[in-house]
Short mmCIF file of the C-alpha atoms (twelve columns), coordinates in Angstrom:
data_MODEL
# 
_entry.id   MODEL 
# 
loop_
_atom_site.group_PDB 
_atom_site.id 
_atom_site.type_symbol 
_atom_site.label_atom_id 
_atom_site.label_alt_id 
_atom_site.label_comp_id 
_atom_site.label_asym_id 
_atom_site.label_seq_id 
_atom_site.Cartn_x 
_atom_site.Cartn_y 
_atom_site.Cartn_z 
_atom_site.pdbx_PDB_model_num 
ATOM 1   C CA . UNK A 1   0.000  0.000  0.000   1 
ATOM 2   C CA . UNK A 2   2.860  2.240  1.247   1 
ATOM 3   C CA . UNK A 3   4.689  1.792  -2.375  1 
ATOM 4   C CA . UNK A 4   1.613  2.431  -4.532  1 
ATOM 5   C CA . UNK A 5   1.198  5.931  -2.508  1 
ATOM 6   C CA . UNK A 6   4.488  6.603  -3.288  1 
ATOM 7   C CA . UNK A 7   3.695  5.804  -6.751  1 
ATOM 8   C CA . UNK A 8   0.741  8.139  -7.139  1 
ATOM 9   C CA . UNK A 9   2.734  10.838 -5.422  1 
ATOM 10  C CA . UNK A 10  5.907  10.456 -7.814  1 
ATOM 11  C CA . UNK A 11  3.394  10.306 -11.062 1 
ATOM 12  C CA . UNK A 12  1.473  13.286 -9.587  1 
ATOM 13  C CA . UNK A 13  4.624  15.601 -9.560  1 
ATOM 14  C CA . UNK A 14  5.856  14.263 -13.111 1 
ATOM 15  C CA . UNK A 15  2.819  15.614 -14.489 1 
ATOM 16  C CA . UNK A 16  2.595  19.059 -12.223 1 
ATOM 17  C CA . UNK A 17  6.055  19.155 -13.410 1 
ATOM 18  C CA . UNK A 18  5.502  18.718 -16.977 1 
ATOM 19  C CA . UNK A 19  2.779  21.314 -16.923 1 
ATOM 20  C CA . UNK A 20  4.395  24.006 -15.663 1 
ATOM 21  C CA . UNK A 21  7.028  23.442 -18.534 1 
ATOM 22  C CA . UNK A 22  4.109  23.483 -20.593 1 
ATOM 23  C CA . UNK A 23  2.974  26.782 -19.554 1 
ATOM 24  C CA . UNK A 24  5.784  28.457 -18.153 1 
ATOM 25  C CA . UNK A 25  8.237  27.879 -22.041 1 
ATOM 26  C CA . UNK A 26  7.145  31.514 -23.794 1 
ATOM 27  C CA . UNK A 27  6.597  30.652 -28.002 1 
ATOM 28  C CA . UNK A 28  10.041 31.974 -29.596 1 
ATOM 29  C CA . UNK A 29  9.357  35.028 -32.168 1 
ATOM 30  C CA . UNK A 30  11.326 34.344 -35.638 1 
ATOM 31  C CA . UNK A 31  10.420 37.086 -36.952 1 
ATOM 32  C CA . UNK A 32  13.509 40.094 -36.427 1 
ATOM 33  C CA . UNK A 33  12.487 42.775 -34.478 1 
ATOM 34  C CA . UNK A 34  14.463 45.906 -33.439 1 
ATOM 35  C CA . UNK A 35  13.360 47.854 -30.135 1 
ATOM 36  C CA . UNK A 36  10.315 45.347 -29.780 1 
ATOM 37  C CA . UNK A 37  9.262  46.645 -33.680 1 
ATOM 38  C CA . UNK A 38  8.196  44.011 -36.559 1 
ATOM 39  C CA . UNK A 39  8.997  45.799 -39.764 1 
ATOM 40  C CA . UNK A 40  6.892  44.977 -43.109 1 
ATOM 41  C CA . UNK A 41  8.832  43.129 -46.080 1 
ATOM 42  C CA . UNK A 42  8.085  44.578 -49.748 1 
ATOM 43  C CA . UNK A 43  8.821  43.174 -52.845 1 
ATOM 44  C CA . UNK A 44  10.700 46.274 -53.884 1 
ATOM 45  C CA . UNK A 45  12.968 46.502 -50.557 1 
ATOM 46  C CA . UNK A 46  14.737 43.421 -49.639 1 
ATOM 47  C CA . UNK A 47  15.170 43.479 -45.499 1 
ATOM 48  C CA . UNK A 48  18.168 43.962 -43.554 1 
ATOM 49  C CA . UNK A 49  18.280 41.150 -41.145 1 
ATOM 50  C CA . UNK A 50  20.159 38.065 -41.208 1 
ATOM 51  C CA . UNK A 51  17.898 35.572 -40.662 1 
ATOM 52  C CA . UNK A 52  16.259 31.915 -42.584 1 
ATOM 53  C CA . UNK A 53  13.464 33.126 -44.272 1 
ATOM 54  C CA . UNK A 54  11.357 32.108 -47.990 1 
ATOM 55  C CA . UNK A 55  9.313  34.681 -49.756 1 
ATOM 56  C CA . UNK A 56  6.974  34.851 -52.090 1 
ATOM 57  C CA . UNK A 57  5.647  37.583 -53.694 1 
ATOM 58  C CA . UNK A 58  2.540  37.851 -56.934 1 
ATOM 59  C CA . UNK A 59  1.274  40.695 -58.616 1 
ATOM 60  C CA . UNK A 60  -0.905 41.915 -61.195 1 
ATOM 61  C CA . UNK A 61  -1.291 45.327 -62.954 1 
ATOM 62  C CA . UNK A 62  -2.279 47.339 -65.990 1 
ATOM 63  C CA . UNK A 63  -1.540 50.874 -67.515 1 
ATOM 64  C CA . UNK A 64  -4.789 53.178 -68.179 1 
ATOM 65  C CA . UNK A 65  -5.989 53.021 -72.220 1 
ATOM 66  C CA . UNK A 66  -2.857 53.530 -74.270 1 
ATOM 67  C CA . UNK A 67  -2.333 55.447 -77.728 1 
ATOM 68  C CA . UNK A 68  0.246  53.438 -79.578 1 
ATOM 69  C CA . UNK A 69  1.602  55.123 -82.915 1 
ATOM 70  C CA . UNK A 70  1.810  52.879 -85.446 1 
ATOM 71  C CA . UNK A 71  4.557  52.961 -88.743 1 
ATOM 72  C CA . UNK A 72  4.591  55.912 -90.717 1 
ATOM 73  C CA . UNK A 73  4.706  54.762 -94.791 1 
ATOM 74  C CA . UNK A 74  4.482  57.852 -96.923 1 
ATOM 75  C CA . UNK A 75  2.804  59.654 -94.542 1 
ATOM 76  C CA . UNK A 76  0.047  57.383 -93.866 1 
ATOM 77  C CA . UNK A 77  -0.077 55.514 -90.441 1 
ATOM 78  C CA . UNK A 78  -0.495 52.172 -90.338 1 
ATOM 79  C CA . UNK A 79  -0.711 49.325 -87.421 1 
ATOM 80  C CA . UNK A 80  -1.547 51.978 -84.529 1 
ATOM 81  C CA . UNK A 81  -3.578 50.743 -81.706 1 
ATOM 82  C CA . UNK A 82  -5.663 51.942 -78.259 1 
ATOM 83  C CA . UNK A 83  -5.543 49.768 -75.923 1 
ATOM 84  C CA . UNK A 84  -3.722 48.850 -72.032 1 
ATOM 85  C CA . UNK A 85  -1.032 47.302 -71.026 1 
ATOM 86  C CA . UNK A 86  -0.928 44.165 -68.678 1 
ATOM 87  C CA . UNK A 87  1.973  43.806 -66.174 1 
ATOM 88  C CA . UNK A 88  2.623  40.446 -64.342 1 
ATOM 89  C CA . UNK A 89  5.460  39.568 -61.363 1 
ATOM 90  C CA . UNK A 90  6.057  36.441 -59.852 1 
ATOM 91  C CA . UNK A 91  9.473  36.343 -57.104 1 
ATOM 92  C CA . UNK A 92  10.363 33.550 -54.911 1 
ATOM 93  C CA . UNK A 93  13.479 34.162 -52.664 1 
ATOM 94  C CA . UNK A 94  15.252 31.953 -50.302 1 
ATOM 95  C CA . UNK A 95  18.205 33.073 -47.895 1 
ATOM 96  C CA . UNK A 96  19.963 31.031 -45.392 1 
ATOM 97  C CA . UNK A 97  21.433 32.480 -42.060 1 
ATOM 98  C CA . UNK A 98  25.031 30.889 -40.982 1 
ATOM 99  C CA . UNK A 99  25.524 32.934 -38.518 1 
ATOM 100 C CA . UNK A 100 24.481 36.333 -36.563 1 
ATOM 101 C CA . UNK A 101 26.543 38.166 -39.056 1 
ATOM 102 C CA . UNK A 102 26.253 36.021 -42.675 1 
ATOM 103 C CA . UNK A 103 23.569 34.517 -44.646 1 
ATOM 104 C CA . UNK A 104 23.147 33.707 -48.526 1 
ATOM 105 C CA . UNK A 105 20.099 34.505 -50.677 1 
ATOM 106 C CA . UNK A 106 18.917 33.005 -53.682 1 
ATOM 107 C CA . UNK A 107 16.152 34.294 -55.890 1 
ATOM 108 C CA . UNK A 108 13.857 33.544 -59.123 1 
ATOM 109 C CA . UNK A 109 11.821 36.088 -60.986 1 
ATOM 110 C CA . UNK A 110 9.690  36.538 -63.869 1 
ATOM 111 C CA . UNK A 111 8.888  39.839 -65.081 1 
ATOM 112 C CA . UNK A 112 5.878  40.351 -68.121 1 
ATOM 113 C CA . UNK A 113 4.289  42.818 -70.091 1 
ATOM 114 C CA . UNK A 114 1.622  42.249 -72.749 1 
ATOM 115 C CA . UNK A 115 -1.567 43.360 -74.119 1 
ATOM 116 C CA . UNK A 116 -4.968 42.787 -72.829 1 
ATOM 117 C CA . UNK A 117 -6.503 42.608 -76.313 1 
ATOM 118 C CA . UNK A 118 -5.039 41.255 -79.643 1 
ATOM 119 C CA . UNK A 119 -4.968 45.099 -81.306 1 
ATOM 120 C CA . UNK A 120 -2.411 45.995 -77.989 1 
ATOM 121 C CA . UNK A 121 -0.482 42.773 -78.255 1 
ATOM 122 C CA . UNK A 122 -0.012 42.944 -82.243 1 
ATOM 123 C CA . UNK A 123 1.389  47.110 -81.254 1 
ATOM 124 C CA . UNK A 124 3.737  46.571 -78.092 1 
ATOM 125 C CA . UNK A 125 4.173  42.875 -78.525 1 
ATOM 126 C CA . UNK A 126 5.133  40.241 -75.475 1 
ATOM 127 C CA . UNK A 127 8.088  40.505 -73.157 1 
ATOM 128 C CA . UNK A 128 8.853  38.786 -70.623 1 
ATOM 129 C CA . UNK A 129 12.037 38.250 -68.285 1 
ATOM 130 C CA . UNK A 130 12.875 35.724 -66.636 1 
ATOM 131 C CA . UNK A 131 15.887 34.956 -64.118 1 
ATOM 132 C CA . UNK A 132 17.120 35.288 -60.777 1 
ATOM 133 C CA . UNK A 133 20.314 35.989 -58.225 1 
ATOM 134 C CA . UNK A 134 22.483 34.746 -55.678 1 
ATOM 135 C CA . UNK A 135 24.335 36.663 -52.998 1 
ATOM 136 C CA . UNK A 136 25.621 37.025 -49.980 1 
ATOM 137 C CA . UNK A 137 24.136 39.348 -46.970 1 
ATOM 138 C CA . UNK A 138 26.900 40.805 -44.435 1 
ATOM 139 C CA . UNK A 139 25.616 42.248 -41.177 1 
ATOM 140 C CA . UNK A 140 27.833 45.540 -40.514 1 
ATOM 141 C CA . UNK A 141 25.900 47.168 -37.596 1 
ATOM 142 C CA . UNK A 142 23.460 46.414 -35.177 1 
ATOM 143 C CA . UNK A 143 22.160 48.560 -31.630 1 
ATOM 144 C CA . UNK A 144 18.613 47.857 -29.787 1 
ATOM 145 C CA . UNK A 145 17.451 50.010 -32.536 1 
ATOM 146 C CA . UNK A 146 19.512 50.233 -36.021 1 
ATOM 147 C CA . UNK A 147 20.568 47.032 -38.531 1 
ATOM 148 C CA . UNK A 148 22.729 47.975 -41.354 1 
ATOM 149 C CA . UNK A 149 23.803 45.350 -43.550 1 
ATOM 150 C CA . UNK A 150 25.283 45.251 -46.784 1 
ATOM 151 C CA . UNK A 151 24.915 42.687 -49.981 1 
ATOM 152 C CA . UNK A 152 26.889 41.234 -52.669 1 
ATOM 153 C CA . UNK A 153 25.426 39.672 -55.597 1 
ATOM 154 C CA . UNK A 154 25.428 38.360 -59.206 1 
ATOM 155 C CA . UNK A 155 22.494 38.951 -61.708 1 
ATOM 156 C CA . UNK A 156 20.878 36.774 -64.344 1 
ATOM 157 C CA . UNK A 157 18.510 37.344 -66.560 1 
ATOM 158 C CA . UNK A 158 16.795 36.711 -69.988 1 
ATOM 159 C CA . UNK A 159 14.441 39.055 -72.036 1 
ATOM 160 C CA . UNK A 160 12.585 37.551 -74.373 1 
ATOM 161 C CA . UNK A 161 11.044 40.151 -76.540 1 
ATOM 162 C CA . UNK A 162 7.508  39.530 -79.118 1 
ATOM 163 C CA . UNK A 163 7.153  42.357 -81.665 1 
ATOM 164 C CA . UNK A 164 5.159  41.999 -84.820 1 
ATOM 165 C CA . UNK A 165 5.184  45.453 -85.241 1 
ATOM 166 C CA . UNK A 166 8.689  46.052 -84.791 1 
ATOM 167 C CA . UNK A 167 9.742  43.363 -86.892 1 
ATOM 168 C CA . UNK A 168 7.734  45.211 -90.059 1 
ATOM 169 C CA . UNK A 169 9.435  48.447 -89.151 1 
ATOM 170 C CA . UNK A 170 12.533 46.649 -89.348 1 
ATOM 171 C CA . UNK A 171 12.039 45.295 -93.010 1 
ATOM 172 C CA . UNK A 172 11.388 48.735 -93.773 1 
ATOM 173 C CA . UNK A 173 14.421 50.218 -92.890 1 
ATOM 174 C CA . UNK A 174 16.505 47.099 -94.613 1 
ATOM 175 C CA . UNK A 175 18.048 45.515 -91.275 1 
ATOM 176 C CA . UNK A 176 19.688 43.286 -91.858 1 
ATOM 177 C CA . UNK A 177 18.634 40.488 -89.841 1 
ATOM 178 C CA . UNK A 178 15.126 41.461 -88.759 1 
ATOM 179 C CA . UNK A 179 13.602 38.777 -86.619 1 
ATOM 180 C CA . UNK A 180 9.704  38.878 -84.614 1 
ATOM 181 C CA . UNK A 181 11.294 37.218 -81.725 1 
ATOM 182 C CA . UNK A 182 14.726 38.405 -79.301 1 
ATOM 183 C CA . UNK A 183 16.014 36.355 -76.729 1 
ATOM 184 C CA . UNK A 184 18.280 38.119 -75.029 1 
ATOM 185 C CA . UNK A 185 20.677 37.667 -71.914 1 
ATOM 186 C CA . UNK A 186 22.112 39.261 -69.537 1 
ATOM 187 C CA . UNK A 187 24.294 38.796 -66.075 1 
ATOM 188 C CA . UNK A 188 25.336 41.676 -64.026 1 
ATOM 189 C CA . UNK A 189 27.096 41.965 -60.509 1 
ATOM 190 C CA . UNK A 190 25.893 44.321 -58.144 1 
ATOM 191 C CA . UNK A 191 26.538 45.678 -54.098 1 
ATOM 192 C CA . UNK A 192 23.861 46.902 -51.905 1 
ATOM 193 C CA . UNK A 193 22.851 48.374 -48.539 1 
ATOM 194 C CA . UNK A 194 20.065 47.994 -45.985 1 
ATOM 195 C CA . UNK A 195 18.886 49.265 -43.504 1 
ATOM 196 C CA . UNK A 196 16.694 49.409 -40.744 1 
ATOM 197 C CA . UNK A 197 15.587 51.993 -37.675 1 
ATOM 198 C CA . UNK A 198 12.820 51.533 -35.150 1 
ATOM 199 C CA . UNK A 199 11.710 54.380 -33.224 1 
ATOM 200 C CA . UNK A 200 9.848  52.704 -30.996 1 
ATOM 201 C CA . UNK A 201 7.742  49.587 -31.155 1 
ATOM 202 C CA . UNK A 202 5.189  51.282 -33.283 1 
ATOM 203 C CA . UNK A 203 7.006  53.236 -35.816 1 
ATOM 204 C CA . UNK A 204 9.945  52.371 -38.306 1 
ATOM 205 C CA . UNK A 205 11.585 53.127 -41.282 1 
ATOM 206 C CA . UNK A 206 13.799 50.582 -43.627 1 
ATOM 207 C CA . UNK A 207 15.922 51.816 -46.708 1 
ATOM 208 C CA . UNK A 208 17.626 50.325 -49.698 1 
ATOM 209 C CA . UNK A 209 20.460 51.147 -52.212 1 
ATOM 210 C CA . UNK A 210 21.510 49.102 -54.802 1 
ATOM 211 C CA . UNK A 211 23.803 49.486 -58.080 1 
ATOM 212 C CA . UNK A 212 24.694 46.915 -60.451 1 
ATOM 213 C CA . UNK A 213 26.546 46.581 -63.793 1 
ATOM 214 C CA . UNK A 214 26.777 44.322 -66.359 1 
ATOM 215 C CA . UNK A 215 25.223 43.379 -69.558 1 
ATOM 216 C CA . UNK A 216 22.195 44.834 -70.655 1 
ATOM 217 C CA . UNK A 217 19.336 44.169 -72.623 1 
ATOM 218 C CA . UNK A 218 20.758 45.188 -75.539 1 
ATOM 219 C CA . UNK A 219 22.395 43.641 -77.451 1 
ATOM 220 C CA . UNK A 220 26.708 44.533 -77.060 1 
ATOM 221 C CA . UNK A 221 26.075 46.789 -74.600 1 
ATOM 222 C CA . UNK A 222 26.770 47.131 -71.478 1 
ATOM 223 C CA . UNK A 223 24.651 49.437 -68.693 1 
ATOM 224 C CA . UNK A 224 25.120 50.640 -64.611 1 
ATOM 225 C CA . UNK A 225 21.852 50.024 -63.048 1 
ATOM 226 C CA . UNK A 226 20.576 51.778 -59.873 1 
ATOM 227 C CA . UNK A 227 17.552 51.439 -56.845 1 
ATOM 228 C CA . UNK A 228 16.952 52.849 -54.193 1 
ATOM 229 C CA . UNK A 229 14.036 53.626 -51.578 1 
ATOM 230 C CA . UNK A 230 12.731 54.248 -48.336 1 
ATOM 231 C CA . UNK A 231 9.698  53.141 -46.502 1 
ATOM 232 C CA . UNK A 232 8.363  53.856 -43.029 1 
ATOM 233 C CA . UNK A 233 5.906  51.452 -41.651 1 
ATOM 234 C CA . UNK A 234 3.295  51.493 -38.368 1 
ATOM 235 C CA . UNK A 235 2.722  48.443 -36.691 1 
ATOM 236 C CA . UNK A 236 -0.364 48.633 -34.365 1 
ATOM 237 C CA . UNK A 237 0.181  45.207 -32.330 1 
ATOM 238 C CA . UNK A 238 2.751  46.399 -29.289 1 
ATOM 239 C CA . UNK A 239 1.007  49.670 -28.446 1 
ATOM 240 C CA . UNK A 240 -2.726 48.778 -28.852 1 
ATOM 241 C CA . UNK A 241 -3.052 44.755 -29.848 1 
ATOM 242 C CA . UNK A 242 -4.304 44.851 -32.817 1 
ATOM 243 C CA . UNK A 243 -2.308 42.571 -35.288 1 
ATOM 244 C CA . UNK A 244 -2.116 45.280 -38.285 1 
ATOM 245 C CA . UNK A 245 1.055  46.871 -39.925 1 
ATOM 246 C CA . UNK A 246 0.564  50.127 -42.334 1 
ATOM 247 C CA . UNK A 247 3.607  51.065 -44.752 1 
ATOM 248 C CA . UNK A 248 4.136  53.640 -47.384 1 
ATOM 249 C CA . UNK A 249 7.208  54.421 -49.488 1 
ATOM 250 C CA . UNK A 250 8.878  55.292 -52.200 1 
ATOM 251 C CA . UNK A 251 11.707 54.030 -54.643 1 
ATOM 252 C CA . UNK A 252 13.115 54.961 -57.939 1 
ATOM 253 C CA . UNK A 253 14.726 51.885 -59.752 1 
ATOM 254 C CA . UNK A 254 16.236 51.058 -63.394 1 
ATOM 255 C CA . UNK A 255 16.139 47.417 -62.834 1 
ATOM 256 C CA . UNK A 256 15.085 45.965 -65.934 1 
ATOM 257 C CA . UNK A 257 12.731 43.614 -64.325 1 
ATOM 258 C CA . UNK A 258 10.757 46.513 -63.731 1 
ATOM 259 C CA . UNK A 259 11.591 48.567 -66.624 1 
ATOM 260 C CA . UNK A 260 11.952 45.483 -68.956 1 
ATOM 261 C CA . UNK A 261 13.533 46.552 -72.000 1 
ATOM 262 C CA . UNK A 262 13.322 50.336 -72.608 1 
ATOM 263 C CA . UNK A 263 15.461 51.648 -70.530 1 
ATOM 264 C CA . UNK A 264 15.010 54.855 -67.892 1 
ATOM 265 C CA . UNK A 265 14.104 55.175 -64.333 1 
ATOM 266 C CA . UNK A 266 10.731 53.955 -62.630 1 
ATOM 267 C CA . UNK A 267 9.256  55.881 -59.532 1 
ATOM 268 C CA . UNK A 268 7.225  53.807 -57.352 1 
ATOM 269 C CA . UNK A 269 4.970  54.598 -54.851 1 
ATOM 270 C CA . UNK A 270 4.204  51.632 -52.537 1 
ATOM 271 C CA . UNK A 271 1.697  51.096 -49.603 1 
ATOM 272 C CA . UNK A 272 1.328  47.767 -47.941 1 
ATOM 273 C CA . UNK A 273 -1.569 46.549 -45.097 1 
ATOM 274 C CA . UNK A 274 0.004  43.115 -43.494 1 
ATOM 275 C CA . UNK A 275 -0.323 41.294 -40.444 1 
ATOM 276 C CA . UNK A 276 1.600  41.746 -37.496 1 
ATOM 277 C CA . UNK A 277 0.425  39.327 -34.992 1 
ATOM 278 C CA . UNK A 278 2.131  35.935 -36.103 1 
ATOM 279 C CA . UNK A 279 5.637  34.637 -34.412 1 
ATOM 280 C CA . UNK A 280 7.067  33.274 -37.912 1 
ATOM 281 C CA . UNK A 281 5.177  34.399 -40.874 1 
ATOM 282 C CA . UNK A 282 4.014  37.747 -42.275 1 
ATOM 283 C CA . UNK A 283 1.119  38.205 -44.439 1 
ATOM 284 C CA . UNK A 284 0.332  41.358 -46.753 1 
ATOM 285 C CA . UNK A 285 -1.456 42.914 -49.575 1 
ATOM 286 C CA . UNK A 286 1.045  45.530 -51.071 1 
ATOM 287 C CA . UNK A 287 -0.081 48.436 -54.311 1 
ATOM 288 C CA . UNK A 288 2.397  50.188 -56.303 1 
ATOM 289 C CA . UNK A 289 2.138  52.818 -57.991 1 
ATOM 290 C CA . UNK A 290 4.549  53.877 -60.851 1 
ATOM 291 C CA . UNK A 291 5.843  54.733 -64.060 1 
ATOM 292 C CA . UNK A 292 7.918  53.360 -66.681 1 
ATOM 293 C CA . UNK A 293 9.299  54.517 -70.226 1 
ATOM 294 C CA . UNK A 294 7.534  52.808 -72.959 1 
ATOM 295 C CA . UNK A 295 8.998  53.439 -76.515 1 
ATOM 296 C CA . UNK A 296 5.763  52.143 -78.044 1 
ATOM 297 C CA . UNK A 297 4.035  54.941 -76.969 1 
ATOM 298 C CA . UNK A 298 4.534  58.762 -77.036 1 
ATOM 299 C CA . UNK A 299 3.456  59.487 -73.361 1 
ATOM 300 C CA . UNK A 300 5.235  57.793 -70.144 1 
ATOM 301 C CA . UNK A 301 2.215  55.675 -68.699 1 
ATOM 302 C CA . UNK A 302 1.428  54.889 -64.828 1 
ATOM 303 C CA . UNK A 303 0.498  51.463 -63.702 1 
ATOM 304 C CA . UNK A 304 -1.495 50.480 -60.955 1 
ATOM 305 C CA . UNK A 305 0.009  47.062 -59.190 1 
ATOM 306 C CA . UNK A 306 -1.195 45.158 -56.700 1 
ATOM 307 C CA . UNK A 307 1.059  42.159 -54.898 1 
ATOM 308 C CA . UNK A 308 0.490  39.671 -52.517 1 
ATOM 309 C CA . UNK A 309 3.527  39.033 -50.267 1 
ATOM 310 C CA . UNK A 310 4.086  35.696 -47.888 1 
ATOM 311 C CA . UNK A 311 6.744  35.174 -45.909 1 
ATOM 312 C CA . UNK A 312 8.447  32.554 -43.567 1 
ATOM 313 C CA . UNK A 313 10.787 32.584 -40.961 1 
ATOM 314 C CA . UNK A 314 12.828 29.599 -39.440 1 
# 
């Protein structure tokens, strides 16, 4: 009898024991925070920490109605259109953390830009890049409330470019090779910096700057490519528990995966709603605004994006 109280009393503090482990262990937050802040990730600015994360990000846009000039042919115009533009992204990017002060990122891209209707796709044709990077990101600074890191990368990419009017134009003025469809490569290597400030567990702002050079999307040439932007972001959770981030920024960029193949700088306005309240994911709906140089058309058009953007941390 003696041994089977003993029993009961030794199985009884196993399981008191057990759960107060259970209750007392605190779930472990993945997600890096500076000065109790959770900053929002973009698809146009990459973040500053070192840490195992995979992102996805989606997005879907379109220009207002477009005049495209057609070929002039003894002063009559031919093959000119009205119409908008589609725009498509789809990025997936992987990095790996080593250590507090190293990680490696690799990404994938694809980058489009076609017609909505056949009159728009027969004047500005299809393009479409696809590619991706690898690179290394180097932790140079952290405090309770800054992270500045910096990145080293190489860039490839391939434009493949659909142009029915083009390739007429071209048999006009007796190229030599004219051809409806380019395929066209191009690797680049490239630094960066990011950054990252929290004011205070509500409010913080992130930066980026980027240049690269390399090949560009023309053929024998070669190009410097630039980005850089800024975006302050409100996160709602620490002050008044509610699970909601607000960003807005801006960044000016002459990547070609957003400028595809004609060259120029893009300004983009971004604002992103995401949630806040999860220990090793973030969720958000992000909308760009911007602008790009099209040389199929005489004015410089605005298109209206919007992105979904996952995130995991491990």
């Amino acid at each position: 009898m003696k041994k089977l109280i003993y029993l009961l009393i030794i199985l009884s503090s196993c399981s008191g024991l057990l759960n107060a482990q259970t209750v007392d262990t605190p779930a472990i937050k993945k997600i890096p925070t500076l000065n109790g802040h959770t900053f929002l990730s973009t698809s146009y600015l990459q973040s500053s920490f070192v840490a195992t994360s995979l992102q996805a990000d989606i997005g879907i846009g379109s220009t207002s109605t477009l005049k495209i000039p057609g070929i002039i042919i003894d002063d009559y115009e031919i093959l000119s259109f009205e119409g908008k533009l589609l725009f498509v992204d789809l990025n997936v990017q992987y990095q790996q953390r080593f250590n507090p002060w190293l990680a490696l990122f690799i990404s994938a891209k694809m980058a489009g830009r076609l017609g909505t209707d056949m009159s728009s796709i027969m004047a500005d044709g299809v393009n479409t890049i696809v590619g991706g990077n690898i690179g290394w990101l180097v932790r140079i600074k952290q405090t309770d409330k800054l992270n500045l890191s910096g990145t080293v990368s190489l860039n490839n990419i391939t434009g493949n470019f659909i142009n029915v009017t083009k390739y007429f134009d071209e048999i006009i003025n007796n190229e030599p090779y004219p051809s409806v469809i380019k395929k066209v490569p191009a690797m680049t290597a490239g630094i960066g910096f990011r950054g990252a400030y929290a004011f205070s567990p509500t409010f913080g702002l992130q930066f980026n700057l980027d240049y690269a050079y390399g090949e560009s999307l023309e053929r024998g040439a070669s190009k410097a490519y630039f980005s850089g932007g800024i975006l302050g972001d409100v996160d709602f959770n620490p002050k008044y528990k509610v699970p909601v981030g607000l960003a807005l920024g801006y960044s000016m960029s002459s990547a070609p995966e957003i400028v595809m193949n004609d060259g120029g700088f893009s300004n983009l306005f971004l604002g992103k709603i995401g949630y806040t309240g999860s220990q090793d994911f973030e969720l958000g709906v992000q909308y760009t605004y911007y602008n790009v140089d099209l040389k199929s058309v005489n004015d410089k058009p605005f298109i209206s994006k919007i992105m979904l953007t996952l995130k995991f941390y491990f």
